Coordinates of C-alpha atoms in Angstrom, one line a residue:
Chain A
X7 CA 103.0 104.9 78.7
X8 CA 105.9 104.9 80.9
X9 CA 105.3 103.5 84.5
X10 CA 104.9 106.4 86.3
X11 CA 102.2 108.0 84.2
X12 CA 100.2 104.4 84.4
X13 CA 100.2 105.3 88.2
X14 CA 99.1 108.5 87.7
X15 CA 96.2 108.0 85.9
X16 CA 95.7 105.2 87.9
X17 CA 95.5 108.2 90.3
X18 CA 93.1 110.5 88.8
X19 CA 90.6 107.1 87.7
X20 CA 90.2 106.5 91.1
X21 CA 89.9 110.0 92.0
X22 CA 86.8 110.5 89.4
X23 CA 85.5 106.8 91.1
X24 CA 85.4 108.6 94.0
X25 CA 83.9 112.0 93.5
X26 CA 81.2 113.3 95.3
X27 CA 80.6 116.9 93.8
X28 CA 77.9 117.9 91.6
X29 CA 77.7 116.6 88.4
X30 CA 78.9 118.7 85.0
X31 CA 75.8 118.4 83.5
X32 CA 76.7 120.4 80.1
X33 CA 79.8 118.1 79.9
X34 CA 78.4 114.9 80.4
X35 CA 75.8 115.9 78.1
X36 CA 77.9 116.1 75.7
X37 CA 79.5 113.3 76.8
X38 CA 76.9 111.5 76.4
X39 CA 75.4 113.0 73.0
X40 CA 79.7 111.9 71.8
X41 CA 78.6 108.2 73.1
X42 CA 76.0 107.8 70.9
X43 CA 77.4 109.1 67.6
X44 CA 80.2 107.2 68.5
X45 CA 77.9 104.3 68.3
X46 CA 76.3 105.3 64.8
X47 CA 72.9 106.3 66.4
X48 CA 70.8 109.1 66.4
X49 CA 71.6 111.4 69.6
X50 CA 68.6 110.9 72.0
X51 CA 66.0 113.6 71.6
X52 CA 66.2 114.7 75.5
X53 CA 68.5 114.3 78.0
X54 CA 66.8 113.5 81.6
X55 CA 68.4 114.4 85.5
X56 CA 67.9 112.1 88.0
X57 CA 69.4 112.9 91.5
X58 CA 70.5 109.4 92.3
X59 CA 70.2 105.3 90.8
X60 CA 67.4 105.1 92.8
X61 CA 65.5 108.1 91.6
X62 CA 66.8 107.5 88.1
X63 CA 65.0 103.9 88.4
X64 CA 62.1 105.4 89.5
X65 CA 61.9 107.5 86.1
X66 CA 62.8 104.6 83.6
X67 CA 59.7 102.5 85.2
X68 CA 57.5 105.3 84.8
X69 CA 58.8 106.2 81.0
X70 CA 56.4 105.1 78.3
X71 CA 58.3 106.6 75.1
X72 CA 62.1 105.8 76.1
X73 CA 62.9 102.9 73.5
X74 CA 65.3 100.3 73.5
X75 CA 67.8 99.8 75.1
X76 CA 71.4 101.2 73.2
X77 CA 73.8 100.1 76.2
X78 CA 75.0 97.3 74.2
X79 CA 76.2 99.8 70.5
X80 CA 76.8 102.6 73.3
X81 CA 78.5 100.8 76.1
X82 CA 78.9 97.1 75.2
X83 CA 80.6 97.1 71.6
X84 CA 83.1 100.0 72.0
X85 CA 84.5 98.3 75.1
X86 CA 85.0 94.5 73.3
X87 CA 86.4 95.9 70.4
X88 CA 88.8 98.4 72.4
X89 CA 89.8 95.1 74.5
X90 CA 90.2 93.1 71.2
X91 CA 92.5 96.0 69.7
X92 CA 94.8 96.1 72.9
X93 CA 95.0 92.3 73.2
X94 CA 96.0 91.8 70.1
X95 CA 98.7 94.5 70.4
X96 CA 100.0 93.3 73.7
X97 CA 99.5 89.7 73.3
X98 CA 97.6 87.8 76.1
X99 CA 100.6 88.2 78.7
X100 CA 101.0 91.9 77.5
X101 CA 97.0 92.5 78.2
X102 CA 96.9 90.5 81.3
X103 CA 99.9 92.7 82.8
X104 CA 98.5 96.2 81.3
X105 CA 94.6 95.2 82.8
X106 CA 97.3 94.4 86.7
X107 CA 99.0 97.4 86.6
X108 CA 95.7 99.7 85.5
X109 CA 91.9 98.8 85.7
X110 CA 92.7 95.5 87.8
X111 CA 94.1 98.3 90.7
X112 CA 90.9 100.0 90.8
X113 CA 88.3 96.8 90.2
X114 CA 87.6 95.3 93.9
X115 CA 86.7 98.5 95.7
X116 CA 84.6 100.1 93.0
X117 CA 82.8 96.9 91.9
X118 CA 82.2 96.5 95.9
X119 CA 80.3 100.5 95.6
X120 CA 78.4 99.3 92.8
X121 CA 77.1 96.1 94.3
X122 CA 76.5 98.2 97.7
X123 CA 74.0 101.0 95.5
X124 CA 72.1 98.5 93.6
X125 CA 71.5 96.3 96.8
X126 CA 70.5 99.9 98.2
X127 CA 67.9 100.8 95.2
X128 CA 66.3 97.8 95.7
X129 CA 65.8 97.9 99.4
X130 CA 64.5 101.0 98.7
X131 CA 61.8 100.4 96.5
X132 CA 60.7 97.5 98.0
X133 CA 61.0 97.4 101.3
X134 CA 62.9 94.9 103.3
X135 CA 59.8 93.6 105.2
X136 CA 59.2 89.8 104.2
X137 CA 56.0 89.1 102.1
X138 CA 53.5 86.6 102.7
X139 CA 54.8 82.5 101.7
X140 CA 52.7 81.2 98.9
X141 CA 49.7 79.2 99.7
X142 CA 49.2 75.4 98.6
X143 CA 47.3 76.6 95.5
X144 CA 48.2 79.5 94.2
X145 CA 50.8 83.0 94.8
X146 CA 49.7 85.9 97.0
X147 CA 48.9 88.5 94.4
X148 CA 51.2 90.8 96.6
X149 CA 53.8 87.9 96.4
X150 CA 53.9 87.8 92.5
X151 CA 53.6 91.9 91.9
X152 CA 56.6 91.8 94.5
X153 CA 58.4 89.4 92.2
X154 CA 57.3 91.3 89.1
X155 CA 58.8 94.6 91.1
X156 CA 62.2 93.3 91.6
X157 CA 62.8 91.5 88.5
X158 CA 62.1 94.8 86.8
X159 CA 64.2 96.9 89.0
X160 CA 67.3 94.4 88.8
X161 CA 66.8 94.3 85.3
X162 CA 66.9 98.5 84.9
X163 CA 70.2 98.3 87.5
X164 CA 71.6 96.2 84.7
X165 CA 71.0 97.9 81.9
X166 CA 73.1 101.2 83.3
X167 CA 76.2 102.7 81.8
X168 CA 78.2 103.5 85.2
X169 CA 79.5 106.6 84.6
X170 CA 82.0 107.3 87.3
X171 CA 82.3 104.3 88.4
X172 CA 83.2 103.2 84.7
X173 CA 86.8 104.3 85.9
X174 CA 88.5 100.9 86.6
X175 CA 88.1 99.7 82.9
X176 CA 88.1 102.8 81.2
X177 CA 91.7 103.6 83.3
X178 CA 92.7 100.2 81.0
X179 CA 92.0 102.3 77.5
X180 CA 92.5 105.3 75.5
X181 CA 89.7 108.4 76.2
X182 CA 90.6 111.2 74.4
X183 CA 89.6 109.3 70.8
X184 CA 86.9 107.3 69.6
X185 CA 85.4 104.8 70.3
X186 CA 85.7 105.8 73.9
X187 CA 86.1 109.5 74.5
X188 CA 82.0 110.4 74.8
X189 CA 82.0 107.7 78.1
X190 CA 85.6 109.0 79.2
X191 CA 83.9 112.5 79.6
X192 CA 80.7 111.2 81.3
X193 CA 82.9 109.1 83.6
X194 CA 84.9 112.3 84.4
X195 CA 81.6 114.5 84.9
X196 CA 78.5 112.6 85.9
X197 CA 77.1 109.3 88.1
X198 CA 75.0 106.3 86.5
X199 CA 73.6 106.8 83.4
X200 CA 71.2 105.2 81.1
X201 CA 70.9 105.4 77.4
X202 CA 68.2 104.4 75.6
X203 CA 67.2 105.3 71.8
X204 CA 64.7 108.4 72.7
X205 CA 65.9 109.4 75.9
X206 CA 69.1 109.4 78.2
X207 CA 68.6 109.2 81.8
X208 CA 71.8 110.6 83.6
X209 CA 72.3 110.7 87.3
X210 CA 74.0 113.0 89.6
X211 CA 76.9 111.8 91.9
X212 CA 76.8 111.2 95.5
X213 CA 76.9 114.2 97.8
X214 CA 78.5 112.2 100.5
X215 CA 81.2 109.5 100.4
X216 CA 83.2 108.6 103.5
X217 CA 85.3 105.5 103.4
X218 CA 87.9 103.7 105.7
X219 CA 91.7 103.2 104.7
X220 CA 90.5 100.0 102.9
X221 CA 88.3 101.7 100.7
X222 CA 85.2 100.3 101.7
X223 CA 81.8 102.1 103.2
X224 CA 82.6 103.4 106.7
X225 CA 80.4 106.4 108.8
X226 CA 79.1 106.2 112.5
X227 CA 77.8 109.3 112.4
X228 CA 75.5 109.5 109.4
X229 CA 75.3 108.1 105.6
X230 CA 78.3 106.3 104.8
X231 CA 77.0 107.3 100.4
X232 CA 74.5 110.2 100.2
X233 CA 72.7 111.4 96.9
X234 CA 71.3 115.1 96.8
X235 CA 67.7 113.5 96.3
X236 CA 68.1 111.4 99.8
X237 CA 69.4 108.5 98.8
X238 CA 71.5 106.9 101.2
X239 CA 73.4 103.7 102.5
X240 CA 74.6 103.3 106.1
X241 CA 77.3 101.2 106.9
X242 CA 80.0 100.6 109.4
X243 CA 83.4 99.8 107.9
X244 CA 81.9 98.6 105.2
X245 CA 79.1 96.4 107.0
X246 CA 75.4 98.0 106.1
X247 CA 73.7 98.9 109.4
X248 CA 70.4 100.0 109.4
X249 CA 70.2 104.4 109.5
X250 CA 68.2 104.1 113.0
X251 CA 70.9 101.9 114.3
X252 CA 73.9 104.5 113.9
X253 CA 71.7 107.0 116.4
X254 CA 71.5 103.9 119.1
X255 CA 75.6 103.9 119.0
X256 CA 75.7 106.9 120.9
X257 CA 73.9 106.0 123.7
X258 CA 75.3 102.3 124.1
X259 CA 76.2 100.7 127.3
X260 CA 77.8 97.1 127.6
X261 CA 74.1 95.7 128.5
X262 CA 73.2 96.8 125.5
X263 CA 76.0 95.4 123.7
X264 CA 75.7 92.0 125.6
X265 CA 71.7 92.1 124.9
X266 CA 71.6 92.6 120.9
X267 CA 71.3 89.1 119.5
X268 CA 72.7 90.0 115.9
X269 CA 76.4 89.1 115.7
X270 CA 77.3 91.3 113.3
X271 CA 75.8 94.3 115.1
X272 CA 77.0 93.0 118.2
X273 CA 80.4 93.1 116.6
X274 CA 79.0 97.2 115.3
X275 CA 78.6 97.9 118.8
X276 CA 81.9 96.8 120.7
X277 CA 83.8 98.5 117.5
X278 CA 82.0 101.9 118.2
X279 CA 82.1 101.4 121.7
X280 CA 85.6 100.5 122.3
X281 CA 87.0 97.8 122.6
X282 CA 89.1 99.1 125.9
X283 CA 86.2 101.0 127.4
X284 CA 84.2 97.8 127.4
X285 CA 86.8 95.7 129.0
X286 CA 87.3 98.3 131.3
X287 CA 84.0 98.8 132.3
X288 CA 83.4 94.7 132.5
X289 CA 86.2 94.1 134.7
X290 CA 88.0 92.1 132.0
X291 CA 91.4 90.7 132.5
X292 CA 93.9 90.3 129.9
X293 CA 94.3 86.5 128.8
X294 CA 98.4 87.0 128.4
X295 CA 101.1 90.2 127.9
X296 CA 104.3 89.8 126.1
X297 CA 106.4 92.8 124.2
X298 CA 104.3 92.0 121.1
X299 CA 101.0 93.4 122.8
X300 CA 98.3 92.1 125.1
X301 CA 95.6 89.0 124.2
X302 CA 92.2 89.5 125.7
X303 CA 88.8 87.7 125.9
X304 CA 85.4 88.4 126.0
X305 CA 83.0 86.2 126.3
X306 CA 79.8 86.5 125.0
X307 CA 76.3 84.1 125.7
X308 CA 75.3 81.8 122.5
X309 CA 78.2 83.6 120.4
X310 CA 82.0 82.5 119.1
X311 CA 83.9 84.5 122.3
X312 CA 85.6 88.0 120.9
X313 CA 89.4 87.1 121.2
X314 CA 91.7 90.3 120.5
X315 CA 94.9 91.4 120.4
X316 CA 96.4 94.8 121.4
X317 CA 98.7 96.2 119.8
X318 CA 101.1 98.9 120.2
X319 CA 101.8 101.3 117.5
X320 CA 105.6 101.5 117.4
X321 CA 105.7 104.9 116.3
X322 CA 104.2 107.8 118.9
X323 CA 101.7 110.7 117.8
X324 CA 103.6 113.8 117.4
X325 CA 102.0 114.4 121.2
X326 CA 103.8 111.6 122.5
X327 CA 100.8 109.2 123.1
X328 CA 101.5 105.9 121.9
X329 CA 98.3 104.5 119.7
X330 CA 97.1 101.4 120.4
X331 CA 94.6 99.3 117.9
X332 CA 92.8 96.0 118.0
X333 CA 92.4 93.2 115.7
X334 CA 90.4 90.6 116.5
X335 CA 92.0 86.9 115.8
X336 CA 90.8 83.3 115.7
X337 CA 89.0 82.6 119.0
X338 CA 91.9 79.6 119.4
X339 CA 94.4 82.1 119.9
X340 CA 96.1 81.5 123.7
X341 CA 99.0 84.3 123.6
X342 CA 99.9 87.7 122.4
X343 CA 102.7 86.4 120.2
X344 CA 100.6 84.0 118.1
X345 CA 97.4 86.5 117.6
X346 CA 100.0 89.2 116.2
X347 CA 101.4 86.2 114.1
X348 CA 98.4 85.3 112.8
X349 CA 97.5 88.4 111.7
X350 CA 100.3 88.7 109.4
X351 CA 99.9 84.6 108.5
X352 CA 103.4 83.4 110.3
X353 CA 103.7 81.4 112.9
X354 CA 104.5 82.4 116.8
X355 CA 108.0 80.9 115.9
X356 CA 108.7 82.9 113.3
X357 CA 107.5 85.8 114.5
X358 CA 110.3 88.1 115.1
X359 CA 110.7 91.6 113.8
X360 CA 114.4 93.0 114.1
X361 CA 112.8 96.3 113.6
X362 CA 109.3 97.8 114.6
X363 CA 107.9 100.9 113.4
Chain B
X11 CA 111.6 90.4 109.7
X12 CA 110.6 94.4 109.7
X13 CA 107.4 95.5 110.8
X14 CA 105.7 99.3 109.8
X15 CA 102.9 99.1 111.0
X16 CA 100.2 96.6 109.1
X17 CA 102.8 95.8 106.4
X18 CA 105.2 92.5 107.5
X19 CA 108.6 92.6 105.5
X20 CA 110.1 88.9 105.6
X21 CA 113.7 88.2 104.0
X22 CA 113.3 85.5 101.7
X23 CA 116.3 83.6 100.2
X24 CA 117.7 84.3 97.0
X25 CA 117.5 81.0 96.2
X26 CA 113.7 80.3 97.7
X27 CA 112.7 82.7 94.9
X28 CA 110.4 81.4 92.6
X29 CA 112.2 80.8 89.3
X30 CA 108.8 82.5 87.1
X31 CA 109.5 86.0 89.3
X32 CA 112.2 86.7 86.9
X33 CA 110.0 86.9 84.0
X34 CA 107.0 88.5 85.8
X35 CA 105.7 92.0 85.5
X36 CA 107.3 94.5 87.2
X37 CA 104.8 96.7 89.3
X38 CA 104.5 100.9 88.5
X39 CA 106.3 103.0 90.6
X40 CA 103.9 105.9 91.5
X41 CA 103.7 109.4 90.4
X42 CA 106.5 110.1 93.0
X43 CA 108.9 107.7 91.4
X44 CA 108.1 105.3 94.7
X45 CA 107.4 101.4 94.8
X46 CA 104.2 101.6 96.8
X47 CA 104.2 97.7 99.1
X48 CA 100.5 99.1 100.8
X49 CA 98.2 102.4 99.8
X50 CA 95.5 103.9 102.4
X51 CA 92.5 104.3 99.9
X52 CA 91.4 107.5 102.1
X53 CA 94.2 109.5 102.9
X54 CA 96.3 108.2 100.7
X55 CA 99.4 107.6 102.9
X56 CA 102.1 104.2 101.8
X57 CA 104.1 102.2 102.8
X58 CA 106.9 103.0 100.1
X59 CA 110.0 101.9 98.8
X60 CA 111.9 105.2 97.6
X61 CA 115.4 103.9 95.6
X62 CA 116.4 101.2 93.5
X63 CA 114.5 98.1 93.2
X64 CA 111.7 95.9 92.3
X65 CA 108.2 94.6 93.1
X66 CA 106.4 92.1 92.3
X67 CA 103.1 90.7 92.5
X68 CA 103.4 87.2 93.6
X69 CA 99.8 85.2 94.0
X70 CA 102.0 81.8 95.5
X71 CA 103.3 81.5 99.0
X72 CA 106.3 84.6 98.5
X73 CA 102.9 86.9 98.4
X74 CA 101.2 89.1 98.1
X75 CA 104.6 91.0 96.9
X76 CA 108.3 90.2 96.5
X77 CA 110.7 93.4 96.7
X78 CA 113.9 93.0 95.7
X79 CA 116.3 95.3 96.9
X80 CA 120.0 94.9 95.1
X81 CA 121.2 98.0 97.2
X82 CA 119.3 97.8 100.2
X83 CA 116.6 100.4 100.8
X84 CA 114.4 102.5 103.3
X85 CA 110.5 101.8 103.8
X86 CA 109.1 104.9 104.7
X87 CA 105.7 106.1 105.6
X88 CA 103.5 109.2 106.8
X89 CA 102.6 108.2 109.9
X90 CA 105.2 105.9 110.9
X91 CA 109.0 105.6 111.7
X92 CA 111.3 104.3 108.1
X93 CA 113.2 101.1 108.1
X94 CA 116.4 100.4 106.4
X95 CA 116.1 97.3 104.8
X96 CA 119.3 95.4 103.9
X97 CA 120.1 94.2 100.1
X98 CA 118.4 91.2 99.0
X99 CA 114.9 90.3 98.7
X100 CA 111.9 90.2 100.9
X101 CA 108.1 89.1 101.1
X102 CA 105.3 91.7 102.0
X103 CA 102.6 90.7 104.0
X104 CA 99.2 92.8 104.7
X105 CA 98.0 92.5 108.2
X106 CA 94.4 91.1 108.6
X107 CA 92.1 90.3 110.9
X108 CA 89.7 87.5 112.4
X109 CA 86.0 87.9 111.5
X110 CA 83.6 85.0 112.0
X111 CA 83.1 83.2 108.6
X112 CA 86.1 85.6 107.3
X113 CA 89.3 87.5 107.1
X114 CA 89.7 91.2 106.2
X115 CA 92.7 93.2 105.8
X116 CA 93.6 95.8 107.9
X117 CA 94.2 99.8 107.3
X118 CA 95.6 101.9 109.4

């Protein structure tokens, strides 16, 4: 492929990562009927719905008659073999540059998602409240069924083919053949998926996705990831917050802010808040001005202090406002200059743009 | 030094160019024959090199990216003014920011 068709389907990879519309189901089914023949097995006698990981978990541990476990011939032994073909063509500097310029764009952010849902499923079905410590003799029986719980569930998160999120390696290889056009086409039409030798269990997609500029989780106003059977994560770019604690944003007031003894909500807060409405409404001062923005300080009780720099965008709105953002820097930081150059990793010295946009 | 927003552009010598960037991969222009120095994962806005030239990935010092611009170029971006850059070849750097325990990169 010429460069700018690697970009392109780098494109549309990341596009199908990102999808949150209702699954094809008659195309993944057959997408994931292509899988298994692929694989020299028997289709699965049924294919199963779930409406998110979590439900779909929920299914599996309740499924008597699945079978085994096919990831591995489905998944597993298609993808080796693919990767073995195209090193062997391209040489290990060939591969290496192929994997950068294609699945290696796409990794971090998804591989961030999938971490984010599984953390999520089991939260979920367990519960975050802590369990009783073990006794000198012997395990609480709720301790060791709790054990029992997870270690099943992390083991069933494992086991799953990812569907859309198998875009960043599949974005590496050729779909529209064998061995990998069956999970190609449930990558382009359908969530998580689970194959097993009597049953498939395939998921929906999310209903909801919002995300920030850096790709990662990011709603104040509601779930940041959605499924249509409920199943939701919260976060605040990209830090999981608890769902009641979005609701408490709206209503915050810099006693608030000052009172929550969590850090990194703290830190939630005076984001959603504003920066500039809090320092306004505590009385701050600015710490130092120069014509690279404005350093200021808060200080907070039993807490690094917030140090900040503010910024001017160089370029106005098309209504003449000029933006201003904030970026927090290292709680050293004693002028304007060196906050902005630390942002970008320079030195106050060497900070010197001919040209600001 | 040029800035556009979160993206730094720093001339680096010709001669303070590491001797293995010659050899390296060249990065993809995008589907708008662009060199793309910084993407917004959301809307999808660049900072973007349209015209001749090269980048880089470059994990040492000279990173994240090295553009090399024989002609010159323009950096140009949705939401923000372009910059002509002169011929030679620069060092692209991502703005972050300060998070107790961390750093994270910064999108605007």
């Amino acid at each position: 492929m010429v460069a700018s068709e690697v970009s392109e389907a780098n494109g549309f990879w990341r596009a199908c990562a990102a999808r949150a519309t209702p699954a094809d189901r008659v195309a993944a089914e057959k997408g994931v009927r292509l899988a298994y023949r692929r694989a020299g097995l028997d289709e699965p006698e049924r294919v199963v719905w779930a409406g998110s990981p979590r439900e779909a978990v929920t299914l599996i541990r309740a499924m008597t008659d699945t079978g085994p476990s096919v990831r591995d011939a489905v998944r597993t032994t298609p993808w080796a073999a693919e990767r073995a073909r195209l090193h062997q063509e391209l040489g290990a500097a060939g591969w290496s540059a192929h994997w950068g310029a294609t699945g290696g764009r796409l990794w971090e952010t998804t591989r961030s998602l999938v971490d984010r849902i599984r953390q999520g499923v089991l939260d979920d079905l367990l519960g975050t409240v802590p369990v009783p410590e073990p006794t000198a003799d012997a395990e609480a029986p709720e301790r060791l069924e709790r054990k029992r719980a997870r270690a099943e569930i992390q083991l069933i998160l494992l086991d799953a083919v990812l569907g859309q999120h198998d875009a960043p390696w599949l974005a590496a290889f050729p779909t529209d053949r064998a061995p990998l056009d069956g999970l190609g086409e449930v990558c382009r039409t359908a969530g998580w998926w689970w194959p097993f030798a009597e049953v498939a269990v395939v998921c929906e997609r999310p209903v909801t996705l919002t995300r920030d500029e850096a790709g990662r989780l990011d709603n104040g106003a509601g779930p940041a990831l959605a499924f249509p059977d409920g199943f939701a994560l919260y976060a605040w770019r990209g830090m999981p917050v608890p769902a009641a604690f979005l609701a408490e944003l709206a209503a915050l007031t810099p006693e608030r802010i000052r009172a929550e003894e969590n850090a990194e909500l703290r830190r939630v807060m005076l984001e959603h808040y504003g920066y500039d409405r809090y320092l306004t409404d505590s009385g701050a001062q600015p710490i130092d001005r120069d014509e690279t923005g404005t350093l200021w300080r808060i200080s907070l009780a039993g807490d690094e202090a917030v140090v900040m720099v503010e910024v001017l965008n160089s370029t106005p709105e098309p209504d003449g406002t000029v933006r201003t953002y904030w970026l927090r820097v290292p709680p050293s930081t004693r002028t304007a200059r060196e906050g902005v150059a630390w942002t970008f990793g320079v030195s106050a010295q060497e900070y010197q743009p001919l040209r600001e946009t | 030094m040029y800035r556009q927003g979160d993206v730094l552009i720093v001339p680096v010598a010709e001669e303070a160019v590491p001797s293995h960037v010659a050899a390296a991969p060249r990065e993809p222009r995008d589907g708008r024959g662009r060199l793309v120095l910084a993407l917004g994962e959301v809307t999808g806005h660049a900072h973007a090199v349209v015209g001749p030239g090269e980048l880089v990935r470059e994990p040492g010092p000279f990173g994240p990216f090295l553009l090399h611009l024989p002609q010159g170029g323009r950096v140009v971006h949705e939401e923000h003014g372009p910059i002509a850059l002169p011929k030679g070849w620069f060092r692209v750097i991502r703005q972050r920011e300060y998070v107790p325990g961390s750093v994270r990169i910064v999108a605007d």
